[in-house]
Short mmCIF file of C-alpha atoms in Angstrom, two decimals:
data_model
loop_
_atom_site.label_atom_id
_atom_site.label_comp_id
_atom_site.label_asym_id
_atom_site.label_seq_id
_atom_site.Cartn_x
_atom_site.Cartn_y
_atom_site.Cartn_z
CA MET A 13 0.00 0.00 0.00
CA LYS A 14 1.62 3.18 -1.12
CA ASN A 15 2.79 5.56 1.66
CA TYR A 16 2.21 2.98 4.37
CA ILE A 17 3.73 5.21 7.09
CA THR A 18 2.80 8.84 6.54
CA LEU A 19 3.19 11.91 8.71
CA LEU A 20 -0.29 12.87 9.81
CA ILE A 21 0.27 16.51 9.06
CA PHE A 22 0.60 15.71 5.37
CA LEU A 23 -2.82 14.07 5.29
CA MET A 24 -4.53 17.38 5.97
CA THR A 25 -6.61 19.29 3.45
CA VAL A 26 -5.02 19.87 0.06
CA ILE A 27 -4.33 23.47 -0.75
CA SER A 28 -7.06 24.81 -2.99
CA VAL A 29 -5.82 25.95 -6.38
CA SER A 30 -7.60 27.18 -9.44
CA GLY A 31 -10.06 24.62 -10.76
CA GLN A 32 -8.81 24.63 -14.33
CA ASN A 33 -9.79 22.02 -16.88
CA ILE A 34 -6.93 19.71 -17.68
CA ASP A 35 -7.03 20.66 -21.37
CA ASP A 36 -6.90 24.41 -20.71
CA SER A 37 -3.91 26.34 -22.01
CA PHE A 38 -0.90 26.72 -19.72
CA SER A 39 1.92 29.14 -20.43
CA TYR A 40 5.54 28.25 -21.03
CA LYS A 41 6.68 30.61 -18.26
CA LYS A 42 4.47 28.89 -15.69
CA MET A 43 5.68 25.48 -16.82
CA GLN A 44 9.25 26.68 -16.58
CA LYS A 45 8.80 27.88 -12.99
CA ASP A 46 7.04 24.72 -11.83
CA LEU A 47 9.54 22.46 -13.57
CA SER A 48 12.44 24.30 -11.96
CA LEU A 49 10.81 23.95 -8.53
CA PHE A 50 10.01 20.27 -9.12
CA LYS A 51 13.64 19.61 -9.96
CA GLU A 52 14.81 21.43 -6.83
CA ILE A 53 12.37 19.48 -4.63
CA ARG A 54 13.66 16.16 -5.94
CA ALA A 55 17.32 17.19 -5.57
CA ARG A 56 16.96 18.50 -2.02
CA ALA A 57 14.35 16.20 -0.46
CA ASN A 58 14.20 12.92 -2.39
CA SER A 59 16.84 10.40 -1.31
CA GLY A 60 15.70 8.05 -4.08
CA LEU A 61 16.58 10.37 -6.96
CA TYR A 62 19.65 8.33 -7.92
CA LYS A 63 18.62 4.97 -6.47
CA TYR A 64 17.83 3.39 -9.83
CA ARG A 65 19.19 6.00 -12.25
CA SER A 66 22.62 7.58 -12.62
CA LYS A 67 23.11 11.33 -12.35
CA LYS A 68 23.78 11.39 -16.07
CA GLN A 69 20.44 9.71 -16.76
CA ILE A 70 18.54 12.05 -14.43
CA ASP A 71 20.22 15.10 -15.97
CA SER A 72 19.30 13.78 -19.40
CA ILE A 73 15.59 13.37 -18.68
CA TYR A 74 15.41 16.86 -17.17
CA LYS A 75 17.02 18.18 -20.34
CA TRP A 76 14.29 16.35 -22.26
CA ALA A 77 11.63 17.96 -20.04
CA GLU A 78 13.10 21.43 -20.48
CA ASN A 79 12.88 21.00 -24.24
CA LYS A 80 9.45 19.39 -24.08
CA ILE A 81 7.77 22.31 -22.31
CA LYS A 82 8.77 24.57 -25.19
CA THR A 83 6.14 22.88 -27.36
CA ALA A 84 3.69 21.95 -24.61
CA ALA A 85 0.51 24.00 -24.53
CA THR A 86 -1.91 22.71 -21.89
CA HIS A 87 -2.11 21.62 -18.27
CA ARG A 88 -2.42 18.06 -19.53
CA ASP A 89 0.81 18.39 -21.49
CA PHE A 90 2.63 19.61 -18.40
CA TYR A 91 1.07 16.99 -16.12
CA ASN A 92 2.27 14.27 -18.50
CA ILE A 93 5.80 15.66 -18.40
CA ILE A 94 5.83 15.66 -14.60
CA CYS A 95 4.41 12.11 -14.56
CA LYS A 96 7.22 10.99 -16.87
CA LEU A 97 9.86 12.50 -14.58
CA THR A 98 8.24 10.99 -11.50
CA ASP A 99 8.02 7.52 -12.98
CA TYR A 100 11.54 7.56 -14.40
CA GLU A 101 13.05 7.75 -10.91
CA GLY A 102 11.61 4.33 -10.08
CA SER A 103 9.78 4.23 -6.76
CA LEU A 104 6.32 2.80 -6.19
CA HIS A 105 5.84 5.40 -3.44
CA ASN A 106 6.20 8.23 -5.97
CA ASP A 107 2.88 9.83 -6.89
CA THR A 108 1.86 12.72 -9.11
CA SER A 109 -1.67 14.01 -8.55
CA LEU A 110 -3.89 16.55 -10.24
CA PRO A 111 -5.35 19.41 -8.19
CA LYS A 112 -8.50 18.29 -6.39
CA LYS A 113 -10.81 20.54 -8.41
CA THR A 114 -9.26 19.44 -11.69
CA GLN A 115 -9.73 15.79 -10.73
CA GLU A 116 -13.36 16.52 -9.79
CA LYS A 117 -13.94 17.99 -13.25
CA LEU A 118 -12.51 14.86 -14.85
CA GLU A 119 -14.89 12.72 -12.84
CA LYS A 120 -17.84 14.69 -14.22
CA GLU A 121 -16.87 14.16 -17.87
CA ASN A 122 -19.64 12.27 -19.66
CA TYR A 123 -17.82 11.12 -22.80
CA GLY A 124 -14.37 10.34 -24.16
CA TYR A 125 -13.36 7.25 -22.13
CA PHE A 126 -12.46 3.81 -23.47
CA PRO A 127 -15.50 1.59 -22.91
CA LEU A 128 -14.06 -1.85 -22.10
CA PRO A 129 -11.85 -3.17 -19.28
CA ILE A 130 -8.76 -5.04 -20.46
CA LYS A 131 -6.26 -7.36 -18.78
CA TRP A 132 -2.76 -8.68 -19.52
CA ILE A 133 -2.94 -12.44 -20.08
CA GLN A 134 0.03 -14.44 -21.41
CA GLY A 135 1.59 -11.54 -23.27
CA LYS A 136 -1.63 -10.11 -24.69
CA TRP A 137 -4.09 -7.40 -23.70
CA VAL A 138 -7.50 -9.03 -23.81
CA ILE A 139 -11.09 -7.89 -23.27
CA ASN A 140 -12.07 -8.45 -19.64
CA TYR A 141 -15.78 -7.63 -19.91
CA LYS A 142 -18.76 -9.45 -21.32
CA ASN A 143 -20.35 -7.25 -23.98
CA LYS A 144 -22.09 -7.37 -27.34
CA GLY A 145 -19.36 -5.65 -29.32
CA ILE A 146 -16.14 -7.63 -28.81
CA PRO A 147 -16.14 -11.18 -27.44
CA LEU A 148 -14.68 -11.75 -23.97
CA GLY A 149 -11.01 -12.73 -24.18
CA SER A 150 -10.41 -11.18 -27.61
CA GLU A 151 -6.94 -9.70 -28.03
CA ILE A 152 -6.75 -5.93 -28.61
CA THR A 153 -4.05 -5.13 -31.18
CA ALA A 154 -4.68 -1.45 -31.94
CA ILE A 155 -6.86 1.52 -30.97
CA ASN A 156 -7.36 4.45 -33.35
CA ASP A 157 -4.50 3.24 -35.57
CA ILE A 158 -2.02 3.04 -32.67
CA PRO A 159 -0.62 -0.40 -31.73
CA ILE A 160 -1.70 -1.44 -28.24
CA SER A 161 1.96 -2.06 -27.32
CA LYS A 162 2.77 1.61 -27.95
CA ILE A 163 -0.32 2.79 -26.10
CA ILE A 164 0.59 0.75 -23.03
CA ARG A 165 4.18 2.07 -23.03
CA ASN A 166 2.81 5.62 -23.12
CA LEU A 167 0.63 4.87 -20.10
CA TYR A 168 3.36 3.32 -17.94
CA LYS A 169 4.24 6.76 -16.56
CA TYR A 170 0.98 7.01 -14.61
CA TYR A 171 1.60 4.01 -12.36
CA THR A 172 4.91 3.93 -10.51
CA THR A 173 6.76 0.79 -9.43
CA ASP A 174 10.14 0.09 -7.86
CA GLY A 175 13.16 0.20 -10.13
CA LEU A 176 12.74 -1.14 -13.65
CA ASN A 177 9.68 -3.28 -12.92
CA ILE A 178 6.81 -3.30 -15.42
CA THR A 179 4.61 -6.18 -14.20
CA GLY A 180 3.19 -3.87 -11.55
CA LYS A 181 2.45 -1.23 -14.15
CA ARG A 182 0.23 -3.71 -15.96
CA THR A 183 -1.64 -4.21 -12.70
CA GLY A 184 -2.31 -0.49 -12.34
CA ILE A 185 -3.22 -0.04 -15.98
CA ARG A 186 -5.89 -2.75 -15.94
CA LYS A 187 -8.03 -0.71 -13.51
CA HIS A 188 -7.26 2.77 -14.79
CA PHE A 189 -6.78 2.16 -18.52
CA SER A 190 -9.69 4.37 -19.57
CA LYS A 191 -8.54 7.27 -17.37
CA TYR A 192 -4.89 6.93 -18.39
CA TYR A 193 -5.81 6.80 -22.07
CA ARG A 194 -7.79 10.02 -21.66
CA LEU A 195 -4.91 11.71 -19.80
CA HIS A 196 -2.41 10.87 -22.52
CA TYR A 197 -4.53 11.12 -25.69
CA GLY A 198 -7.32 13.46 -24.60
CA GLN A 199 -11.06 12.85 -24.86
CA VAL A 200 -12.06 10.63 -27.77
CA ASN A 201 -15.56 10.40 -29.23
CA THR A 202 -15.10 7.14 -31.11
CA PHE A 203 -12.66 4.27 -30.61
CA ASN A 204 -11.76 2.26 -33.71
CA ILE A 205 -10.59 -1.02 -32.20
CA VAL A 206 -8.68 -3.75 -34.01
CA TYR A 207 -8.91 -7.10 -32.27
CA LYS A 208 -8.38 -10.79 -32.82
CA ASP A 209 -11.39 -12.96 -32.14
CA LYS A 210 -10.41 -15.59 -29.59
CA ASN A 211 -12.30 -18.28 -31.52
CA THR A 212 -10.99 -17.62 -35.03
CA ALA A 213 -7.79 -15.59 -34.49
CA LEU A 214 -8.93 -13.38 -37.38
CA SER A 215 -8.40 -9.63 -37.09
CA LYS A 216 -11.57 -7.57 -37.01
CA THR A 217 -12.32 -3.87 -36.61
CA ILE A 218 -15.16 -2.28 -34.71
CA SER A 219 -16.05 1.31 -33.82
CA ILE A 220 -17.37 1.93 -30.30
CA GLU A 221 -18.44 5.21 -28.75
CA GLY A 222 -16.61 6.53 -25.73
CA ILE A 223 -18.33 6.52 -22.33
CA SER A 224 -18.21 8.68 -19.19
CA TYR A 225 -15.51 8.63 -16.51
CA ASN A 226 -17.83 7.05 -13.96
CA SER A 227 -19.17 4.49 -16.42
CA SER A 228 -15.65 3.31 -17.20
CA TYR A 229 -15.04 2.52 -13.52
CA LYS A 230 -18.45 0.89 -13.13
CA ARG A 231 -17.58 -1.44 -15.99
CA PHE A 232 -14.27 -2.28 -14.34
CA THR A 233 -16.18 -3.10 -11.15
CA ASN A 234 -18.23 -5.56 -13.21
CA ARG A 235 -15.25 -7.04 -15.06
CA HIS A 236 -15.17 -10.73 -15.90
CA SER A 237 -12.13 -11.47 -13.68
CA LYS A 238 -13.71 -9.99 -10.54
CA PRO A 239 -14.16 -13.37 -8.78
CA TYR A 240 -10.44 -14.02 -9.21
CA ASP A 241 -8.77 -10.66 -8.51
CA ASN A 242 -11.27 -8.61 -6.49
CA LEU A 243 -9.51 -8.64 -3.10
CA TYR A 244 -6.75 -6.36 -4.39
CA TYR A 245 -9.27 -3.59 -5.02
CA LEU A 246 -11.23 -3.78 -1.77
CA ASP A 247 -11.00 -2.12 1.63
CA LEU A 248 -10.60 -5.39 3.45
CA ASP A 249 -12.47 -6.29 6.62
CA THR A 250 -10.72 -8.34 9.29
CA SER A 251 -11.96 -11.69 7.96
CA GLN A 252 -10.42 -10.91 4.56
CA LYS A 253 -7.07 -9.65 5.80
CA TYR A 254 -5.57 -12.95 6.91
CA HIS A 255 -6.54 -16.57 7.49
CA TYR A 256 -5.10 -20.05 7.75
CA LYS A 257 -6.38 -23.49 6.83
CA GLY A 258 -4.93 -26.97 6.69
CA LEU A 259 -5.11 -28.47 3.22
CA ASP A 260 -4.14 -31.98 4.31
CA THR A 261 -2.07 -33.63 7.05
CA GLN A 262 1.18 -32.32 5.59
CA THR A 263 0.29 -28.94 4.01
CA GLY A 264 -1.11 -25.68 5.34
CA LEU A 265 -2.09 -22.43 3.63
CA LEU A 266 -1.42 -19.05 5.28
CA THR A 267 -2.98 -16.14 3.38
CA ILE A 268 -1.98 -12.58 4.27
CA ASN A 269 -3.73 -10.04 2.03
CA THR A 270 -2.48 -6.92 3.84
CA PHE A 271 -0.30 -5.74 6.71
CA SER A 272 -2.71 -2.91 7.53
CA MET A 273 -3.40 -4.08 11.07
CA GLY A 274 -2.20 -1.02 12.97
CA ASN A 275 0.90 -0.86 15.18
CA GLU A 276 1.83 -2.13 18.63
CA THR A 277 -0.71 0.15 20.33
CA THR A 278 -3.79 -1.10 18.43
CA GLU A 279 -6.13 -3.94 19.32
CA GLU A 280 -6.12 -5.10 15.70
CA HIS A 281 -2.36 -5.60 15.81
CA LYS A 282 -2.61 -7.49 19.09
CA ALA A 283 -5.30 -9.75 17.62
CA TYR A 284 -3.06 -10.44 14.62
CA LYS A 285 -0.18 -11.43 16.91
CA GLU A 286 -2.48 -13.82 18.76
CA PHE A 287 -3.59 -15.28 15.42
CA LEU A 288 0.01 -15.90 14.36
CA ASP A 289 0.94 -17.49 17.66
CA SER A 290 -2.11 -19.76 17.54
CA VAL A 291 -1.49 -20.79 13.93
CA PHE A 292 2.20 -21.59 14.30
CA THR A 293 1.65 -23.42 17.59
CA LYS A 294 -0.88 -25.58 15.77
CA ILE A 295 1.45 -26.08 12.79
CA LYS A 296 4.23 -27.24 15.10
CA MET A 297 1.95 -29.58 17.03
CA THR A 298 0.40 -31.19 13.95
CA GLY A 299 3.70 -31.67 12.13
CA ILE A 300 2.89 -29.72 8.98
CA GLU A 301 5.80 -30.13 6.54
CA ASN A 302 4.75 -27.74 3.74
CA LEU A 303 3.53 -24.19 4.26
CA ILE A 304 2.07 -22.18 1.40
CA ILE A 305 2.28 -18.44 2.15
CA ASP A 306 0.01 -16.48 -0.18
CA VAL A 307 0.73 -12.73 -0.27
CA ARG A 308 -0.39 -12.13 -3.86
CA GLN A 309 -2.91 -9.44 -2.86
CA ASN A 310 -0.64 -7.80 -0.26
CA SER A 311 0.17 -4.22 -1.27
CA GLY A 312 1.59 -3.25 2.12
CA GLY A 313 0.55 -1.92 5.49
CA SER A 314 2.12 -0.92 8.78
CA ASP A 315 5.18 -1.80 10.81
CA PRO A 316 5.82 -4.07 12.64
CA ASN A 317 3.29 -6.54 11.17
CA ASP A 318 5.64 -7.54 8.36
CA VAL A 319 8.70 -8.32 10.51
CA ILE A 320 6.66 -10.01 13.25
CA THR A 321 5.15 -12.30 10.62
CA TYR A 322 8.60 -13.07 9.25
CA SER A 323 9.82 -14.07 12.72
CA TYR A 324 7.49 -17.11 12.46
CA VAL A 325 9.15 -18.34 9.26
CA ALA A 326 12.68 -16.97 9.68
CA ALA A 327 15.62 -19.33 9.44
CA ARG A 328 18.14 -16.76 10.67
CA ASN A 329 18.61 -13.75 12.87
CA PHE A 330 17.44 -10.68 10.99
CA GLN A 331 16.53 -7.01 11.03
CA GLU A 332 14.05 -5.02 8.97
CA SER A 333 16.70 -2.78 7.36
CA ARG A 334 20.45 -3.02 7.03
CA GLN A 335 20.54 0.72 6.67
CA ALA A 336 18.31 3.66 5.76
CA TRP A 337 18.99 7.31 5.10
CA ILE A 338 17.39 10.57 4.07
CA ALA A 339 18.77 13.53 2.14
CA PHE A 340 18.17 16.29 4.74
CA ASN A 341 17.91 17.00 8.46
CA LYS A 342 15.52 19.90 8.01
CA ILE A 343 12.57 19.68 5.64
CA PRO A 344 13.46 21.86 2.63
CA LEU A 345 11.18 24.23 0.73
CA ILE A 346 8.52 24.22 3.44
CA ARG A 347 6.56 27.03 1.80
CA HIS A 348 5.57 24.55 -0.92
CA LEU A 349 4.50 21.71 1.37
CA ASP A 350 1.02 20.35 0.81
CA ILE A 351 -0.39 21.28 4.22
CA ASN A 352 -3.28 23.45 5.27
CA VAL A 353 -1.22 25.85 7.39
CA PRO A 354 -0.54 29.54 6.61
CA LYS A 355 2.90 29.94 5.06
CA THR A 356 4.04 32.32 7.82
CA LEU A 357 3.30 29.67 10.47
CA ARG A 358 4.76 26.66 8.73
CA PRO A 359 8.25 26.91 10.29
CA PHE A 360 6.63 26.47 13.71
CA GLY A 361 4.53 23.48 12.66
CA VAL A 362 7.37 21.76 10.83
CA GLY A 363 9.88 22.25 13.63
CA LYS A 364 8.79 19.21 15.62
CA PHE A 365 9.12 17.02 12.55
CA ASN A 366 12.63 18.34 11.92
CA ARG A 367 13.52 17.36 15.49
CA HIS A 368 11.98 13.95 14.84
CA PHE A 369 14.14 13.47 11.74
CA GLN A 370 17.26 14.66 13.54
CA GLN A 371 16.70 12.14 16.34
CA ARG A 372 15.82 9.31 13.98
CA PHE A 373 18.63 10.00 11.47
CA PRO A 374 21.46 11.34 13.67
CA VAL A 375 24.51 10.16 11.70
CA GLU A 376 25.72 12.36 8.82
CA LYS A 377 27.80 10.85 6.03
CA ASN A 378 28.64 12.73 2.86
CA GLY A 379 25.68 15.05 3.28
CA ASN A 380 23.14 12.28 3.94
CA PHE A 381 21.61 11.37 7.29
CA TYR A 382 21.49 7.75 8.44
CA LEU A 383 19.06 5.84 10.61
CA SER A 384 19.99 5.37 14.25
CA LYS A 385 21.08 1.85 15.23
CA GLU A 386 18.62 2.13 18.12
CA SER A 387 15.62 2.46 15.79
CA SER A 388 13.07 -0.33 15.48
CA GLU A 389 13.98 -0.88 11.82
CA MET A 390 17.59 -1.66 12.80
CA LYS A 391 16.63 -3.84 15.78
CA LYS A 392 18.25 -7.27 15.78
CA ARG A 393 15.56 -9.95 15.82
CA ILE A 394 15.57 -13.72 16.26
CA PRO A 395 13.18 -16.37 14.91
CA HIS A 396 10.13 -17.06 17.07
CA LYS A 397 10.35 -20.19 19.21
CA ASN A 398 7.59 -21.72 17.06
CA ALA A 399 9.15 -20.67 13.76
CA PHE A 400 8.29 -23.02 10.88
CA LYS A 401 11.23 -25.11 9.69
CA GLY A 402 9.68 -27.10 6.84
CA SER A 403 9.32 -26.24 3.14
CA ILE A 404 7.86 -22.83 2.31
CA TYR A 405 6.04 -22.14 -0.96
CA LEU A 406 5.69 -18.37 -1.34
CA LEU A 407 3.06 -17.11 -3.79
CA VAL A 408 3.72 -13.61 -5.16
CA SER A 409 2.24 -11.37 -7.86
CA PRO A 410 2.70 -7.91 -9.41
CA GLU A 411 0.33 -6.54 -6.74
CA VAL A 412 2.85 -7.18 -3.94
CA ALA A 413 4.32 -3.87 -2.78
CA SER A 414 5.77 -1.87 0.10
CA ALA A 415 5.60 -3.78 3.41
CA GLY A 416 4.19 -6.73 1.47
CA SER A 417 7.24 -6.94 -0.77
CA LEU A 418 9.64 -6.35 2.13
CA PHE A 419 8.16 -9.37 3.92
CA ALA A 420 8.14 -11.44 0.72
CA ALA A 421 11.75 -10.52 -0.02
CA MET A 422 12.85 -11.74 3.42
CA VAL A 423 10.92 -15.01 2.99
CA ALA A 424 12.43 -15.43 -0.48
CA SER A 425 15.87 -15.14 1.19
CA ASN A 426 15.26 -18.35 3.14
CA ALA A 427 17.04 -21.44 1.88
CA ASN A 428 13.85 -23.44 2.52
CA SER A 429 11.64 -21.15 0.38
CA ILE A 430 10.42 -21.64 -3.19
CA VAL A 431 8.90 -18.55 -4.83
CA ILE A 432 6.04 -19.01 -7.32
CA GLY A 433 4.04 -16.52 -9.37
CA GLU A 434 5.02 -13.27 -11.08
CA GLU A 435 7.53 -10.52 -10.35
CA THR A 436 6.43 -8.14 -7.59
CA MET A 437 6.20 -4.38 -8.12
CA GLY A 438 8.03 -3.87 -4.81
CA GLY A 439 11.81 -4.09 -4.91
CA TYR A 440 13.84 -7.05 -3.63
CA TYR A 441 17.08 -5.46 -2.45
CA GLY A 442 15.55 -2.22 -1.23
CA HIS A 443 13.07 0.58 -1.78
CA ASN A 444 12.15 4.12 -0.78
CA GLY A 445 9.47 3.97 1.88
CA HIS A 446 8.23 4.85 5.37
CA THR A 447 7.72 8.62 5.69
CA SER A 448 6.22 10.54 2.77
CA LEU A 449 6.38 14.21 1.87
CA SER A 450 3.93 16.09 -0.36
CA TYR A 451 4.63 19.31 -2.23
CA VAL A 452 2.43 21.50 -4.44
CA LEU A 453 3.72 23.13 -7.61
CA PRO A 454 2.13 26.58 -7.26
CA LYS A 455 1.50 27.49 -10.91
CA SER A 456 -0.12 24.21 -11.96
CA GLY A 457 -1.39 22.97 -8.60
CA ILE A 458 0.11 19.53 -9.33
CA ILE A 459 0.89 17.57 -6.17
CA THR A 460 4.08 15.52 -5.97
CA ASP A 461 4.37 12.92 -3.25
CA PHE A 462 7.31 10.64 -2.45
CA SER A 463 8.81 8.60 0.38
CA ILE A 464 12.06 9.91 1.78
CA ASP A 465 13.68 6.86 3.46
CA ASN A 466 16.20 5.14 1.18
CA ILE A 467 16.16 1.59 2.55
CA GLU A 468 18.48 -1.37 2.08
CA GLN A 469 16.54 -4.49 3.01
CA ASP A 470 18.02 -7.36 5.01
CA VAL A 471 17.94 -9.97 2.27
CA SER A 472 20.38 -12.45 0.78
CA GLN A 473 21.79 -12.62 -2.72
CA ARG A 474 19.67 -14.91 -4.91
CA GLU A 475 21.02 -16.52 -8.07
CA ASN A 476 18.01 -15.57 -10.22
CA GLN A 477 17.40 -12.14 -8.67
CA LEU A 478 17.93 -9.21 -11.01
CA ASP A 479 19.14 -5.83 -9.75
CA LYS A 480 16.67 -2.89 -9.63
CA ARG A 481 13.73 -5.26 -9.95
CA GLY A 482 10.96 -6.81 -7.91
CA ILE A 483 11.15 -10.32 -6.43
CA ILE A 484 11.80 -12.75 -9.30
CA PRO A 485 10.03 -16.09 -8.69
CA ASP A 486 11.85 -19.41 -8.93
CA TYR A 487 8.87 -20.54 -11.00
CA ILE A 488 7.31 -17.81 -13.14
CA VAL A 489 3.65 -18.82 -13.40
CA PRO A 490 1.15 -16.31 -14.82
CA GLN A 491 -2.53 -17.10 -15.09
CA ASN A 492 -3.09 -18.79 -18.45
CA PHE A 493 -5.83 -17.88 -20.90
CA LYS A 494 -7.99 -20.92 -20.29
CA ASP A 495 -7.95 -20.30 -16.54
CA PHE A 496 -8.67 -16.60 -17.11
CA ILE A 497 -11.87 -17.50 -18.93
CA LYS A 498 -12.89 -19.89 -16.13
CA ASN A 499 -11.50 -17.73 -13.28
CA ILE A 500 -9.29 -20.57 -12.07
CA ASP A 501 -6.19 -20.03 -9.92
CA THR A 502 -3.34 -21.24 -12.15
CA GLN A 503 -0.65 -20.49 -9.56
CA MET A 504 -2.28 -22.33 -6.67
CA ARG A 505 -2.87 -25.38 -8.84
CA PHE A 506 0.79 -25.30 -9.93
CA THR A 507 1.92 -25.02 -6.30
CA LEU A 508 -0.16 -27.97 -5.12
CA ASP A 509 1.11 -30.07 -8.03
CA LEU A 510 4.71 -29.07 -7.18
CA ILE A 511 4.26 -30.06 -3.53
CA GLN A 512 2.84 -33.42 -4.61
CA GLU A 513 5.77 -33.93 -6.98
CA ASN A 514 8.33 -33.05 -4.30
CA GLN A 515 6.69 -35.39 -1.80
CA THR A 516 6.67 -38.23 -4.34
CA ASN A 517 10.35 -37.69 -5.16
CA HIS A 518 11.25 -37.85 -1.49
#
């Protein structure tokens, strides 16, 4: 879950800016001023600026942006430039948002949105909605004479992931495709769609009218794959957040769909700890040899739920972070912070947070400020007395992010773990997370939000693990087309078959 630890002050009311339409004209001078400020914010406050890109690469994309605004003409043009810069850095906690009033105007638009949900299945974008125009499961190859592959690449900038990951971008695009298409290409009255019929593989063309913003999301809500992938899009109640069941005398299934269970002070967290203790006591008593841990819907949550869970499956002493640092010891450019406090009073309100940062990151090295060894993230931890010692089968997906991917990365580090599924959007070796800052660009009203802690996770080197990427499974198993049509869990079936095979071989 993006921004899983956020300073409360930055969740206050967004500063009200002019409620322009996104396609209104926007002057070069205003773009120039906001772009210059955006660049300064990233350089002074964002510790992740060079985490995945070299200085030469970052300088190059800002040169591109400086040239791009010379021909840009509208707020939408400028928003797209800022989105491109934000995404290029490579952090799933980076966000670029439109001003509230501009977003509200988008939501009231009654035409111009692509009418059909789509989903990435085995290398193809297919129709994910039962309708009279294009058969369910048909492959989209082009829209308005533009290949779908090019369209998707143009939309990647709207959904950020860690490092060079793109599987997570496909996850974000499947829900927001209609909105992202409108943001990049503008409002469109008619969509000329080229598709391949799933039954004949013949290319066909059909023209379909655009629909409203709200209708596009209603259709996504009623998508064909809803029975299979709905948990990722819900505000989960307690019964949906986590559960355990024994599958047979040798295999158990632990499902953790979120780590949003509060912190040590909350009753929900305490209940979760009791659940874990009960489950792993039972596992130890009954002699379970295989444990499937399913975190495929887990997009994050709160500390310390992730590390406490890991203590029950850890095979080593561990800590949440090997190190973490930020780029400042006093919040820079406070007059542009996205907080509902008069500018003249902001130094007083921000002061306590500066003191917090200075206490939490007391060690300065080369102009950066490092996490105290006394912090909870650096705390040395040992496996729980009931820690599971059998074979772990970890199920992951592109939805796994933030605290979810930190936990999954630590489990993947275990010698007794096998990882199955698809690459996570959250990074394996590290990420930018914890505390987030929000700034407003004053001329455009665009809000830029990013996490400031540059974190190195306590994980091992894995032979198949690529740098600057999410967790790479030992067995890459996407849902296949046949199972998509029937809403069958390809990955769980593969896992159960693998366990059976391993047991037979032993």
